Amino acid sequence: MGFSIGWLQQGKTQKAAAAVAYRHMMQAALAPDFYAAGAVPDTFDGRGQMVTLYSALAARRLRAIGSTDARKIAARLNTLVLDGFDAAFREQGVGDSSIARKVRALAEAYYGLGTALNAALDTGDADQVAAVLVRNGMAGHDGANTLTAHIRQQSEQIAAQPDSEILAGEFAWSVLSGALPNVQA
């Protein structure tokens, strides 16, 4: 009986998939159209919330797959997001003495927004999704409908993707389109 190194390769594959998913997610969440068009406040918090929204959608899709690989990719993706928040605070000059407190507060908001968004999406009611966005300061009542439509479209789009693409980290995010006058597809 020999030893297998397959479990080592599996871990590398999951980390690589999470890295690909993170890169695509960050490109989508930080796309300038959201901020230039005023759909989301162009602030540290606004950008963090957009990352949270996309992360919640990614975790939701991975959870729907339900496999061990999907759970491990989701956990790794979560770690990458929180590490990214830490790095963003450091880039802003936040000192080591307060960084843990700030990251913890942001992580709590991250989990809270993600949980609320998933619960609202589960209802299938656009008004509940919009209420989550307004309650979390992501959009005013006018902008919430635009952002809600985009979030729901993203959720449906990645739900339609084959599991194999998702497990490779290849989320098919799209840009905010049509709803804002100065956004080009």
mmCIF file of N, CA and C in Angstrom, residues 68-131:
data_model
loop_
_atom_site.group_PDB
_atom_site.id
_atom_site.type_symbol
_atom_site.label_atom_id
_atom_site.label_comp_id
_atom_site.label_asym_id
_atom_site.label_seq_id
_atom_site.Cartn_x
_atom_site.Cartn_y
_atom_site.Cartn_z
ATOM 1 N N THR A 68 -17.739 19.259 -0.212
ATOM 2 C CA THR A 68 -16.612 19.597 0.652
ATOM 3 C C THR A 68 -15.711 20.613 -0.032
ATOM 4 N N ASP A 69 -15.446 20.416 -1.322
ATOM 5 C CA ASP A 69 -14.623 21.372 -2.066
ATOM 6 C C ASP A 69 -15.245 22.761 -2.033
ATOM 7 N N ALA A 70 -16.541 22.839 -2.240
ATOM 8 C CA ALA A 70 -17.225 24.140 -2.244
ATOM 9 C C ALA A 70 -17.106 24.815 -0.884
ATOM 10 N N ARG A 71 -17.266 24.054 0.185
ATOM 11 C CA ARG A 71 -17.140 24.624 1.537
ATOM 12 C C ARG A 71 -15.721 25.131 1.786
ATOM 13 N N LYS A 72 -14.733 24.380 1.336
ATOM 14 C CA LYS A 72 -13.344 24.801 1.547
ATOM 15 C C LYS A 72 -13.006 26.031 0.705
ATOM 16 N N ILE A 73 -13.527 26.096 -0.500
ATOM 17 C CA ILE A 73 -13.307 27.279 -1.344
ATOM 18 C C ILE A 73 -13.977 28.487 -0.705
ATOM 19 N N ALA A 74 -15.191 28.311 -0.193
ATOM 20 C CA ALA A 74 -15.904 29.411 0.461
ATOM 21 C C ALA A 74 -15.137 29.907 1.685
ATOM 22 N N ALA A 75 -14.604 28.984 2.472
ATOM 23 C CA ALA A 75 -13.839 29.370 3.659
ATOM 24 C C ALA A 75 -12.582 30.133 3.265
ATOM 25 N N ARG A 76 -11.898 29.656 2.245
ATOM 26 C CA ARG A 76 -10.681 30.333 1.778
ATOM 27 C C ARG A 76 -11.017 31.705 1.196
ATOM 28 N N LEU A 77 -12.112 31.796 0.454
ATOM 29 C CA LEU A 77 -12.541 33.072 -0.110
ATOM 30 C C LEU A 77 -12.859 34.060 1.007
ATOM 31 N N ASN A 78 -13.507 33.589 2.047
ATOM 32 C CA ASN A 78 -13.810 34.426 3.202
ATOM 33 C C ASN A 78 -12.522 34.951 3.841
ATOM 34 N N THR A 79 -11.540 34.081 3.982
ATOM 35 C CA THR A 79 -10.251 34.494 4.544
ATOM 36 C C THR A 79 -9.595 35.559 3.672
ATOM 37 N N LEU A 80 -9.643 35.376 2.361
ATOM 38 C CA LEU A 80 -9.058 36.360 1.449
ATOM 39 C C LEU A 80 -9.757 37.715 1.568
ATOM 40 N N VAL A 81 -11.072 37.703 1.707
ATOM 41 C CA VAL A 81 -11.817 38.957 1.848
ATOM 42 C C VAL A 81 -11.414 39.666 3.137
ATOM 43 N N LEU A 82 -11.383 38.942 4.243
ATOM 44 C CA LEU A 82 -11.014 39.563 5.515
ATOM 45 C C LEU A 82 -9.562 40.030 5.507
ATOM 46 N N ASP A 83 -8.673 39.269 4.882
ATOM 47 C CA ASP A 83 -7.283 39.716 4.736
ATOM 48 C C ASP A 83 -7.218 40.982 3.886
ATOM 49 N N GLY A 84 -8.075 41.058 2.876
ATOM 50 C CA GLY A 84 -8.141 42.258 2.044
ATOM 51 C C GLY A 84 -8.604 43.467 2.836
ATOM 52 N N PHE A 85 -9.578 43.268 3.729
ATOM 53 C CA PHE A 85 -10.027 44.368 4.587
ATOM 54 C C PHE A 85 -8.876 44.839 5.478
ATOM 55 N N ASP A 86 -8.143 43.883 6.038
ATOM 56 C CA ASP A 86 -6.989 44.212 6.877
ATOM 57 C C ASP A 86 -5.983 45.039 6.084
ATOM 58 N N ALA A 87 -5.666 44.592 4.873
ATOM 59 C CA ALA A 87 -4.698 45.304 4.030
ATOM 60 C C ALA A 87 -5.203 46.703 3.677
ATOM 61 N N ALA A 88 -6.500 46.833 3.428
ATOM 62 C CA ALA A 88 -7.063 48.142 3.086
ATOM 63 C C ALA A 88 -6.935 49.109 4.260
ATOM 64 N N PHE A 89 -7.173 48.635 5.471
ATOM 65 C CA PHE A 89 -6.993 49.488 6.646
ATOM 66 C C PHE A 89 -5.536 49.909 6.779
ATOM 67 N N ARG A 90 -4.623 48.979 6.557
ATOM 68 C CA ARG A 90 -3.201 49.301 6.669
ATOM 69 C C ARG A 90 -2.787 50.335 5.625
ATOM 70 N N GLU A 91 -3.348 50.218 4.402
ATOM 71 C CA GLU A 91 -3.053 51.207 3.360
ATOM 72 C C GLU A 91 -3.536 52.597 3.759
ATOM 73 N N GLN A 92 -4.590 52.650 4.557
ATOM 74 C CA GLN A 92 -5.112 53.931 5.027
ATOM 75 C C GLN A 92 -4.314 54.472 6.206
ATOM 76 N N GLY A 93 -3.347 53.697 6.665
ATOM 77 C CA GLY A 93 -2.501 54.165 7.746
ATOM 78 C C GLY A 93 -3.000 53.818 9.134
ATOM 79 N N VAL A 94 -3.948 52.910 9.231
ATOM 80 C CA VAL A 94 -4.437 52.487 10.540
ATOM 81 C C VAL A 94 -3.321 51.707 11.228
ATOM 82 N N GLY A 95 -3.049 52.064 12.457
ATOM 83 C CA GLY A 95 -1.962 51.444 13.195
ATOM 84 C C GLY A 95 -2.300 50.062 13.709
ATOM 85 N N ASP A 96 -1.254 49.307 14.006
ATOM 86 C CA ASP A 96 -1.414 47.937 14.492
ATOM 87 C C ASP A 96 -2.255 47.862 15.760
ATOM 88 N N SER A 97 -2.168 48.887 16.604
ATOM 89 C CA SER A 97 -2.882 48.833 17.878
ATOM 90 C C SER A 97 -4.398 48.855 17.707
ATOM 91 N N SER A 98 -4.897 49.425 16.631
ATOM 92 C CA SER A 98 -6.353 49.489 16.455
ATOM 93 C C SER A 98 -6.862 48.667 15.277
ATOM 94 N N ILE A 99 -5.944 48.060 14.537
ATOM 95 C CA ILE A 99 -6.378 47.355 13.323
ATOM 96 C C ILE A 99 -7.265 46.154 13.643
ATOM 97 N N ALA A 100 -6.952 45.405 14.688
ATOM 98 C CA ALA A 100 -7.759 44.224 15.021
ATOM 99 C C ALA A 100 -9.189 44.635 15.357
ATOM 100 N N ARG A 101 -9.347 45.712 16.106
ATOM 101 C CA ARG A 101 -10.680 46.194 16.471
ATOM 102 C C ARG A 101 -11.454 46.627 15.239
ATOM 103 N N LYS A 102 -10.798 47.347 14.340
ATOM 104 C CA LYS A 102 -11.460 47.825 13.124
ATOM 105 C C LYS A 102 -11.830 46.667 12.193
ATOM 106 N N VAL A 103 -10.933 45.715 12.043
ATOM 107 C CA VAL A 103 -11.228 44.562 11.189
ATOM 108 C C VAL A 103 -12.356 43.739 11.808
ATOM 109 N N ARG A 104 -12.337 43.578 13.126
ATOM 110 C CA ARG A 104 -13.408 42.834 13.788
ATOM 111 C C ARG A 104 -14.761 43.521 13.568
ATOM 112 N N ALA A 105 -14.804 44.852 13.711
ATOM 113 C CA ALA A 105 -16.059 45.587 13.488
ATOM 114 C C ALA A 105 -16.520 45.446 12.040
ATOM 115 N N LEU A 106 -15.573 45.540 11.105
ATOM 116 C CA LEU A 106 -15.928 45.392 9.694
ATOM 117 C C LEU A 106 -16.370 43.960 9.398
ATOM 118 N N ALA A 107 -15.722 42.990 10.022
ATOM 119 C CA ALA A 107 -16.108 41.586 9.822
ATOM 120 C C ALA A 107 -17.518 41.332 10.345
ATOM 121 N N GLU A 108 -17.865 41.936 11.472
ATOM 122 C CA GLU A 108 -19.221 41.777 12.000
ATOM 123 C C GLU A 108 -20.239 42.369 11.038
ATOM 124 N N ALA A 109 -19.931 43.542 10.500
ATOM 125 C CA ALA A 109 -20.825 44.162 9.514
ATOM 126 C C ALA A 109 -20.891 43.301 8.253
ATOM 127 N N TYR A 110 -19.758 42.747 7.867
ATOM 128 C CA TYR A 110 -19.655 41.876 6.693
ATOM 129 C C TYR A 110 -20.589 40.677 6.844
ATOM 130 N N TYR A 111 -20.509 40.009 7.985
ATOM 131 C CA TYR A 111 -21.365 38.844 8.217
ATOM 132 C C TYR A 111 -22.831 39.254 8.332
ATOM 133 N N GLY A 112 -23.090 40.365 9.002
ATOM 134 C CA GLY A 112 -24.467 40.831 9.163
ATOM 135 C C GLY A 112 -25.120 41.172 7.837
ATOM 136 N N LEU A 113 -24.405 41.919 6.994
ATOM 137 C CA LEU A 113 -24.942 42.287 5.685
ATOM 138 C C LEU A 113 -25.119 41.051 4.812
ATOM 139 N N GLY A 114 -24.150 40.162 4.837
ATOM 140 C CA GLY A 114 -24.253 38.936 4.045
ATOM 141 C C GLY A 114 -25.435 38.081 4.466
ATOM 142 N N THR A 115 -25.637 37.946 5.769
ATOM 143 C CA THR A 115 -26.763 37.164 6.285
ATOM 144 C C THR A 115 -28.089 37.803 5.904
ATOM 145 N N ALA A 116 -28.185 39.118 6.072
ATOM 146 C CA ALA A 116 -29.428 39.827 5.737
ATOM 147 C C ALA A 116 -29.718 39.751 4.242
ATOM 148 N N LEU A 117 -28.679 39.893 3.424
ATOM 149 C CA LEU A 117 -28.870 39.817 1.975
ATOM 150 C C LEU A 117 -29.357 38.429 1.570
ATOM 151 N N ASN A 118 -28.745 37.396 2.108
ATOM 152 C CA ASN A 118 -29.163 36.033 1.768
ATOM 153 C C ASN A 118 -30.598 35.763 2.205
ATOM 154 N N ALA A 119 -30.963 36.228 3.387
ATOM 155 C CA ALA A 119 -32.342 36.037 3.855
ATOM 156 C C ALA A 119 -33.321 36.755 2.930
ATOM 157 N N ALA A 120 -32.968 37.964 2.507
ATOM 158 C CA ALA A 120 -33.840 38.721 1.601
ATOM 159 C C ALA A 120 -33.927 38.049 0.235
ATOM 160 N N LEU A 121 -32.800 37.572 -0.280
ATOM 161 C CA LEU A 121 -32.817 36.875 -1.571
ATOM 162 C C LEU A 121 -33.641 35.591 -1.494
ATOM 163 N N ASP A 122 -33.589 34.920 -0.358
ATOM 164 C CA ASP A 122 -34.359 33.686 -0.186
ATOM 165 C C ASP A 122 -35.859 33.922 -0.319
ATOM 166 N N THR A 123 -36.319 35.114 0.037
ATOM 167 C CA THR A 123 -37.754 35.407 -0.058
ATOM 168 C C THR A 123 -38.193 35.621 -1.496
ATOM 169 N N GLY A 124 -37.246 35.996 -2.366
ATOM 170 C CA GLY A 124 -37.595 36.305 -3.750
ATOM 171 C C GLY A 124 -38.260 37.664 -3.905
ATOM 172 N N ASP A 125 -38.296 38.441 -2.839
ATOM 173 C CA ASP A 125 -38.968 39.741 -2.831
ATOM 174 C C ASP A 125 -37.943 40.862 -3.005
ATOM 175 N N ALA A 126 -38.007 41.550 -4.132
ATOM 176 C CA ALA A 126 -37.069 42.637 -4.424
ATOM 177 C C ALA A 126 -37.150 43.742 -3.378
ATOM 178 N N ASP A 127 -38.333 43.995 -2.845
ATOM 179 C CA ASP A 127 -38.477 45.045 -1.831
ATOM 180 C C ASP A 127 -37.689 44.716 -0.569
ATOM 181 N N GLN A 128 -37.605 43.439 -0.224
ATOM 182 C CA GLN A 128 -36.827 43.057 0.957
ATOM 183 C C GLN A 128 -35.332 43.226 0.713
ATOM 184 N N VAL A 129 -34.889 42.923 -0.497
ATOM 185 C CA VAL A 129 -33.475 43.141 -0.836
ATOM 186 C C VAL A 129 -33.177 44.637 -0.778
ATOM 187 N N ALA A 130 -34.041 45.451 -1.360
ATOM 188 C CA ALA A 130 -33.855 46.907 -1.342
ATOM 189 C C ALA A 130 -33.834 47.429 0.092
ATOM 190 N N ALA A 131 -34.689 46.888 0.945
ATOM 191 C CA ALA A 131 -34.722 47.320 2.346
ATOM 192 C C ALA A 131 -33.395 47.026 3.045
#
